[in-house]
Amino acid sequence: MNPADARVLAALDLTSLGEEDTPAAIRAHCAKAAASSVQPAAVCIFPEHIVTAKAALAAAGASGVAVATVVNFPDGANNPGRALSETRRALAAGADEVDLVFSWRAYVAGDRESGSIIVRRCKEACGSRLLKAIIETGELGDPLLIREVCLAALDAGADFVKTSTGRSLVGATPEAAQAILETLRERGRGGFKASGGIRTLAQARAYFELAEQICGTGWATSARFRIGSSSMLGQEQGQ
């Protein structure tokens, strides 16, 4: 495997967010992560599967793979109580990382406060555990608006800014990634996660290269850079 592919796979959030997911499917998902020649940074699953995923990774000797989950998903409701309750339950179940959908609809409609309040309260609950704010860039569209929402999430305490839930017609794009990465560089903090429609190592490498171009060589480690995908493991072996 070439070093570029290895670095991308090490930053992968191996994702399974199917409504039909069963405990058996989640155990198989975690086994795939554990057996990879380069283990991913995390598996990302629905909150009801956190306990199953933690146990499966531990049994496979892959406790170093984090368990990430989603909250306020996929709609990004303008409901701080709901988002905080979901976050607390996920953390109590053992989640290492939380991917929170920012209330982007409310922001676009003129409410500039609620999204920040939700991020701030959920980050307080997370403490040292990572909080990734999903800003649904495909719906925001305008790079200036993407920058604005990215700043709102960062200033409220988000550790990462993530492009998409994967539920919109438009997921990650290079243009949206550029807007976020330039904002992170200007702010001097925060990580980036590209998600939504990324299915191949070639696509993932393009985001990796863009991140290094904008934020500097060596910036794109799993501490600051993630790729959300369900279908990349094994491609480095032609599977």
mmCIF file of C-alpha atoms in Angstrom:
data_model
loop_
_atom_site.group_PDB
_atom_site.id
_atom_site.type_symbol
_atom_site.label_atom_id
_atom_site.label_comp_id
_atom_site.label_asym_id
_atom_site.label_seq_id
_atom_site.Cartn_x
_atom_site.Cartn_y
_atom_site.Cartn_z
ATOM 1 C CA MET A 1 0.000 0.000 0.000
ATOM 2 C CA ASN A 2 1.318 3.426 -0.835
ATOM 3 C CA PRO A 3 1.799 5.916 2.050
ATOM 4 C CA ALA A 4 -0.900 8.287 0.771
ATOM 5 C CA ASP A 5 -3.544 5.556 0.903
ATOM 6 C CA ALA A 6 -2.386 4.495 4.365
ATOM 7 C CA ARG A 7 -2.733 8.041 5.708
ATOM 8 C CA VAL A 8 -6.217 8.381 4.246
ATOM 9 C CA LEU A 9 -7.387 5.066 5.707
ATOM 10 C CA ALA A 10 -5.993 6.004 9.113
ATOM 11 C CA ALA A 11 -8.253 9.087 9.009
ATOM 12 C CA LEU A 12 -11.380 7.146 7.973
ATOM 13 C CA ASP A 13 -14.617 7.194 9.968
ATOM 14 C CA LEU A 14 -15.971 3.867 8.717
ATOM 15 C CA THR A 15 -19.684 4.606 8.595
ATOM 16 C CA SER A 16 -22.811 2.504 8.874
ATOM 17 C CA LEU A 17 -25.959 4.588 9.286
ATOM 18 C CA GLY A 18 -28.566 2.353 7.712
ATOM 19 C CA GLU A 19 -32.036 2.257 9.183
ATOM 20 C CA GLU A 20 -31.916 -1.521 8.702
ATOM 21 C CA ASP A 21 -28.696 -1.979 10.699
ATOM 22 C CA THR A 22 -28.883 -4.853 13.183
ATOM 23 C CA PRO A 23 -26.507 -5.783 16.015
ATOM 24 C CA ALA A 24 -25.105 -8.521 13.783
ATOM 25 C CA ALA A 25 -24.470 -6.024 10.994
ATOM 26 C CA ILE A 26 -22.705 -3.674 13.417
ATOM 27 C CA ARG A 27 -20.511 -6.507 14.707
ATOM 28 C CA ALA A 28 -19.558 -7.314 11.107
ATOM 29 C CA HIS A 29 -18.877 -3.620 10.477
ATOM 30 C CA CYS A 30 -16.544 -3.475 13.475
ATOM 31 C CA ALA A 31 -14.845 -6.724 12.456
ATOM 32 C CA LYS A 32 -14.099 -5.163 9.068
ATOM 33 C CA ALA A 33 -12.514 -2.173 10.787
ATOM 34 C CA ALA A 34 -10.464 -4.388 13.096
ATOM 35 C CA ALA A 35 -9.215 -6.622 10.279
ATOM 36 C CA SER A 36 -8.073 -3.815 7.995
ATOM 37 C CA SER A 37 -4.349 -3.547 7.305
ATOM 38 C CA VAL A 38 -4.716 0.087 8.386
ATOM 39 C CA GLN A 39 -7.344 0.441 11.071
ATOM 40 C CA PRO A 40 -9.661 3.456 10.680
ATOM 41 C CA ALA A 41 -9.810 6.306 13.165
ATOM 42 C CA ALA A 42 -13.401 5.479 14.108
ATOM 43 C CA VAL A 43 -16.559 3.623 13.276
ATOM 44 C CA CYS A 44 -19.619 5.869 13.009
ATOM 45 C CA ILE A 45 -22.940 4.257 13.893
ATOM 46 C CA PHE A 46 -26.371 5.130 15.283
ATOM 47 C CA PRO A 47 -26.558 5.670 19.063
ATOM 48 C CA GLU A 48 -28.503 2.466 19.694
ATOM 49 C CA HIS A 49 -25.503 0.463 18.469
ATOM 50 C CA ILE A 50 -22.813 2.107 20.613
ATOM 51 C CA VAL A 51 -22.664 -0.654 23.229
ATOM 52 C CA THR A 52 -22.548 -3.344 20.538
ATOM 53 C CA ALA A 53 -19.778 -1.542 18.663
ATOM 54 C CA LYS A 54 -17.653 -0.981 21.769
ATOM 55 C CA ALA A 55 -17.895 -4.646 22.707
ATOM 56 C CA ALA A 56 -17.174 -5.862 19.175
ATOM 57 C CA LEU A 57 -14.078 -3.678 18.810
ATOM 58 C CA ALA A 58 -12.766 -4.722 22.218
ATOM 59 C CA ALA A 59 -13.301 -8.402 21.406
ATOM 60 C CA ALA A 60 -11.416 -7.955 18.123
ATOM 61 C CA GLY A 61 -8.488 -6.252 19.842
ATOM 62 C CA ALA A 62 -9.293 -2.926 18.161
ATOM 63 C CA SER A 63 -10.062 -0.761 21.174
ATOM 64 C CA GLY A 64 -7.958 1.980 19.586
ATOM 65 C CA VAL A 65 -10.698 2.505 16.995
ATOM 66 C CA ALA A 66 -13.035 5.183 18.362
ATOM 67 C CA VAL A 67 -16.807 4.836 18.374
ATOM 68 C CA ALA A 68 -18.524 7.879 16.869
ATOM 69 C CA THR A 69 -22.259 8.454 16.710
ATOM 70 C CA VAL A 70 -24.741 10.990 15.362
ATOM 71 C CA VAL A 71 -27.161 13.268 17.219
ATOM 72 C CA ASN A 72 -29.791 15.771 16.102
ATOM 73 C CA PHE A 73 -29.627 13.643 12.963
ATOM 74 C CA PRO A 74 -30.368 14.015 10.129
ATOM 75 C CA ASP A 75 -32.652 17.044 10.263
ATOM 76 C CA GLY A 76 -30.634 19.421 12.437
ATOM 77 C CA ALA A 77 -33.682 20.380 14.484
ATOM 78 C CA ASN A 78 -33.730 23.734 16.240
ATOM 79 C CA ASN A 79 -34.219 22.058 19.631
ATOM 80 C CA PRO A 80 -31.378 22.435 22.147
ATOM 81 C CA GLY A 81 -33.086 20.136 24.646
ATOM 82 C CA ARG A 82 -33.346 17.300 22.184
ATOM 83 C CA ALA A 83 -29.757 17.648 20.990
ATOM 84 C CA LEU A 84 -28.379 17.785 24.517
ATOM 85 C CA SER A 85 -30.438 14.816 25.688
ATOM 86 C CA GLU A 86 -29.316 12.713 22.718
ATOM 87 C CA THR A 87 -25.701 13.717 23.319
ATOM 88 C CA ARG A 88 -25.813 12.830 27.004
ATOM 89 C CA ARG A 89 -27.354 9.428 26.269
ATOM 90 C CA ALA A 90 -24.727 8.703 23.621
ATOM 91 C CA LEU A 91 -21.902 9.622 25.978
ATOM 92 C CA ALA A 92 -23.406 7.514 28.762
ATOM 93 C CA ALA A 93 -23.493 4.554 26.356
ATOM 94 C CA GLY A 94 -19.768 5.005 25.704
ATOM 95 C CA ALA A 95 -19.467 7.156 22.580
ATOM 96 C CA ASP A 96 -15.975 8.550 22.075
ATOM 97 C CA GLU A 97 -17.027 11.114 19.464
ATOM 98 C CA VAL A 98 -20.304 12.865 18.636
ATOM 99 C CA ASP A 99 -21.288 14.108 15.170
ATOM 100 C CA LEU A 100 -23.945 16.771 15.785
ATOM 101 C CA VAL A 101 -26.106 18.256 13.033
ATOM 102 C CA PHE A 102 -26.020 22.048 13.312
ATOM 103 C CA SER A 103 -29.460 23.699 13.052
ATOM 104 C CA TRP A 104 -28.644 25.076 9.619
ATOM 105 C CA ARG A 105 -32.263 25.617 8.546
ATOM 106 C CA ALA A 106 -32.842 27.960 11.473
ATOM 107 C CA TYR A 107 -29.603 29.784 10.666
ATOM 108 C CA VAL A 108 -30.580 30.300 7.026
ATOM 109 C CA ALA A 109 -33.996 31.545 8.181
ATOM 110 C CA GLY A 110 -32.308 34.269 10.231
ATOM 111 C CA ASP A 111 -31.833 32.665 13.657
ATOM 112 C CA ARG A 112 -28.147 33.272 14.319
ATOM 113 C CA GLU A 113 -28.178 32.058 17.932
ATOM 114 C CA SER A 114 -29.805 28.650 18.267
ATOM 115 C CA GLY A 115 -27.190 26.663 16.365
ATOM 116 C CA SER A 116 -24.410 28.122 18.479
ATOM 117 C CA ILE A 117 -26.342 27.414 21.683
ATOM 118 C CA ILE A 118 -26.813 23.781 20.659
ATOM 119 C CA VAL A 119 -23.135 23.328 19.822
ATOM 120 C CA ARG A 120 -22.024 25.052 23.040
ATOM 121 C CA ARG A 121 -24.258 22.947 25.306
ATOM 122 C CA CYS A 122 -23.359 19.694 23.595
ATOM 123 C CA LYS A 123 -19.640 20.493 23.718
ATOM 124 C CA GLU A 124 -19.926 21.194 27.431
ATOM 125 C CA ALA A 125 -21.463 17.729 27.817
ATOM 126 C CA CYS A 126 -18.738 16.130 25.678
ATOM 127 C CA GLY A 127 -15.855 17.620 27.625
ATOM 128 C CA SER A 128 -12.658 16.190 26.147
ATOM 129 C CA ARG A 129 -14.522 13.922 23.744
ATOM 130 C CA LEU A 130 -14.679 15.147 20.151
ATOM 131 C CA LEU A 131 -17.688 17.065 18.906
ATOM 132 C CA LYS A 132 -18.036 17.345 15.131
ATOM 133 C CA ALA A 133 -20.568 19.885 13.842
ATOM 134 C CA ILE A 134 -22.289 18.837 10.610
ATOM 135 C CA ILE A 135 -23.250 21.986 8.712
ATOM 136 C CA GLU A 136 -24.866 20.409 5.598
ATOM 137 C CA THR A 137 -22.853 22.344 3.035
ATOM 138 C CA GLY A 138 -24.853 20.982 0.099
ATOM 139 C CA GLU A 139 -27.901 22.809 1.422
ATOM 140 C CA LEU A 140 -26.029 26.009 2.324
ATOM 141 C CA GLY A 141 -24.482 26.202 -1.142
ATOM 142 C CA ASP A 142 -22.869 29.648 -1.057
ATOM 143 C CA PRO A 143 -19.203 29.452 0.080
ATOM 144 C CA LEU A 144 -19.645 32.693 2.034
ATOM 145 C CA LEU A 145 -22.561 31.181 3.955
ATOM 146 C CA ILE A 146 -20.567 27.984 4.516
ATOM 147 C CA ARG A 147 -17.748 30.074 6.025
ATOM 148 C CA GLU A 148 -20.228 31.941 8.219
ATOM 149 C CA VAL A 149 -21.829 28.777 9.609
ATOM 150 C CA CYS A 150 -18.415 27.139 10.000
ATOM 151 C CA LEU A 151 -17.293 30.096 12.129
ATOM 152 C CA ALA A 152 -20.450 29.922 14.229
ATOM 153 C CA ALA A 153 -19.813 26.233 14.960
ATOM 154 C CA LEU A 154 -16.121 26.744 15.742
ATOM 155 C CA ASP A 155 -16.720 29.735 17.982
ATOM 156 C CA ALA A 156 -19.327 27.743 19.917
ATOM 157 C CA GLY A 157 -16.732 25.053 20.661
ATOM 158 C CA ALA A 158 -16.966 22.452 17.885
ATOM 159 C CA ASP A 159 -13.748 20.447 17.513
ATOM 160 C CA PHE A 160 -14.424 19.556 13.862
ATOM 161 C CA VAL A 161 -16.612 20.923 11.100
ATOM 162 C CA LYS A 162 -18.135 18.247 8.874
ATOM 163 C CA THR A 163 -19.642 18.788 5.444
ATOM 164 C CA SER A 164 -22.736 16.616 5.303
ATOM 165 C CA THR A 165 -25.079 14.074 6.826
ATOM 166 C CA GLY A 166 -25.031 12.134 3.579
ATOM 167 C CA ARG A 167 -28.804 12.564 3.372
ATOM 168 C CA SER A 168 -28.851 15.632 1.114
ATOM 169 C CA LEU A 169 -28.698 15.490 -2.672
ATOM 170 C CA VAL A 170 -25.309 17.239 -2.547
ATOM 171 C CA GLY A 171 -22.741 15.924 -0.077
ATOM 172 C CA ALA A 172 -19.089 16.900 0.162
ATOM 173 C CA THR A 173 -17.641 19.003 -2.656
ATOM 174 C CA PRO A 174 -14.152 20.436 -3.148
ATOM 175 C CA GLU A 175 -15.632 23.960 -3.105
ATOM 176 C CA ALA A 176 -17.290 23.419 0.272
ATOM 177 C CA ALA A 177 -14.168 21.751 1.627
ATOM 178 C CA GLN A 178 -12.068 24.704 0.533
ATOM 179 C CA ALA A 179 -14.397 27.149 2.296
ATOM 180 C CA ILE A 180 -14.207 25.180 5.550
ATOM 181 C CA LEU A 181 -10.468 24.540 5.411
ATOM 182 C CA GLU A 182 -9.659 28.177 4.714
ATOM 183 C CA THR A 183 -11.835 29.157 7.667
ATOM 184 C CA LEU A 184 -10.034 26.679 9.931
ATOM 185 C CA ARG A 185 -6.692 28.039 8.801
ATOM 186 C CA GLU A 186 -7.771 31.611 9.464
ATOM 187 C CA ARG A 187 -9.185 30.723 12.886
ATOM 188 C CA GLY A 188 -6.127 28.676 13.786
ATOM 189 C CA ARG A 189 -8.116 25.794 15.259
ATOM 190 C CA GLY A 190 -10.471 22.979 14.434
ATOM 191 C CA GLY A 191 -10.528 19.841 12.326
ATOM 192 C CA PHE A 192 -12.285 18.976 9.065
ATOM 193 C CA LYS A 193 -14.407 15.988 8.077
ATOM 194 C CA ALA A 194 -15.491 15.385 4.495
ATOM 195 C CA SER A 195 -18.592 13.226 4.289
ATOM 196 C CA GLY A 196 -21.364 12.597 1.808
ATOM 197 C CA GLY A 197 -20.822 10.786 -1.485
ATOM 198 C CA ILE A 198 -17.187 9.786 -0.902
ATOM 199 C CA ARG A 199 -16.873 6.183 -2.032
ATOM 200 C CA THR A 200 -13.350 5.688 -3.356
ATOM 201 C CA LEU A 201 -9.801 6.167 -2.170
ATOM 202 C CA ALA A 202 -9.197 8.443 -5.140
ATOM 203 C CA GLN A 203 -11.989 10.770 -3.995
ATOM 204 C CA ALA A 204 -10.677 10.725 -0.422
ATOM 205 C CA ARG A 205 -7.113 11.453 -1.532
ATOM 206 C CA ALA A 206 -8.323 14.586 -3.307
ATOM 207 C CA TYR A 207 -9.681 15.959 -0.010
ATOM 208 C CA PHE A 208 -6.512 14.941 1.793
ATOM 209 C CA GLU A 209 -4.388 16.777 -0.772
ATOM 210 C CA LEU A 210 -6.628 19.856 -0.579
ATOM 211 C CA ALA A 211 -6.327 19.921 3.209
ATOM 212 C CA GLU A 212 -2.550 19.728 3.053
ATOM 213 C CA GLN A 213 -2.439 22.395 0.348
ATOM 214 C CA ILE A 214 -4.515 24.845 2.402
ATOM 215 C CA CYS A 215 -3.484 24.030 5.971
ATOM 216 C CA GLY A 216 0.070 22.832 5.429
ATOM 217 C CA THR A 217 2.023 19.650 4.867
ATOM 218 C CA GLY A 218 1.498 17.227 7.730
ATOM 219 C CA TRP A 219 -1.730 18.909 8.894
ATOM 220 C CA ALA A 220 -4.074 16.137 7.767
ATOM 221 C CA THR A 221 -3.698 13.597 10.551
ATOM 222 C CA SER A 222 -6.668 11.845 12.152
ATOM 223 C CA ALA A 223 -6.517 14.399 14.985
ATOM 224 C CA ARG A 224 -7.572 17.112 12.510
ATOM 225 C CA PHE A 225 -8.788 15.393 9.348
ATOM 226 C CA ARG A 226 -11.421 12.712 8.766
ATOM 227 C CA ILE A 227 -13.196 11.119 5.835
ATOM 228 C CA GLY A 228 -16.646 9.651 6.366
ATOM 229 C CA SER A 229 -17.336 6.667 4.112
ATOM 230 C CA SER A 230 -18.786 3.175 4.226
ATOM 231 C CA SER A 231 -17.033 1.680 1.222
ATOM 232 C CA MET A 232 -13.303 2.418 1.098
ATOM 233 C CA LEU A 233 -11.710 -0.406 3.079
ATOM 234 C CA GLY A 234 -10.193 -3.074 0.845
ATOM 235 C CA GLN A 235 -9.835 -0.804 -2.195
ATOM 236 C CA GLU A 236 -6.109 -0.500 -1.587
ATOM 237 C CA GLN A 237 -5.984 -4.245 -2.286
ATOM 238 C CA GLY A 238 -8.232 -3.999 -5.329
ATOM 239 C CA GLN A 239 -11.172 -5.589 -3.517
#
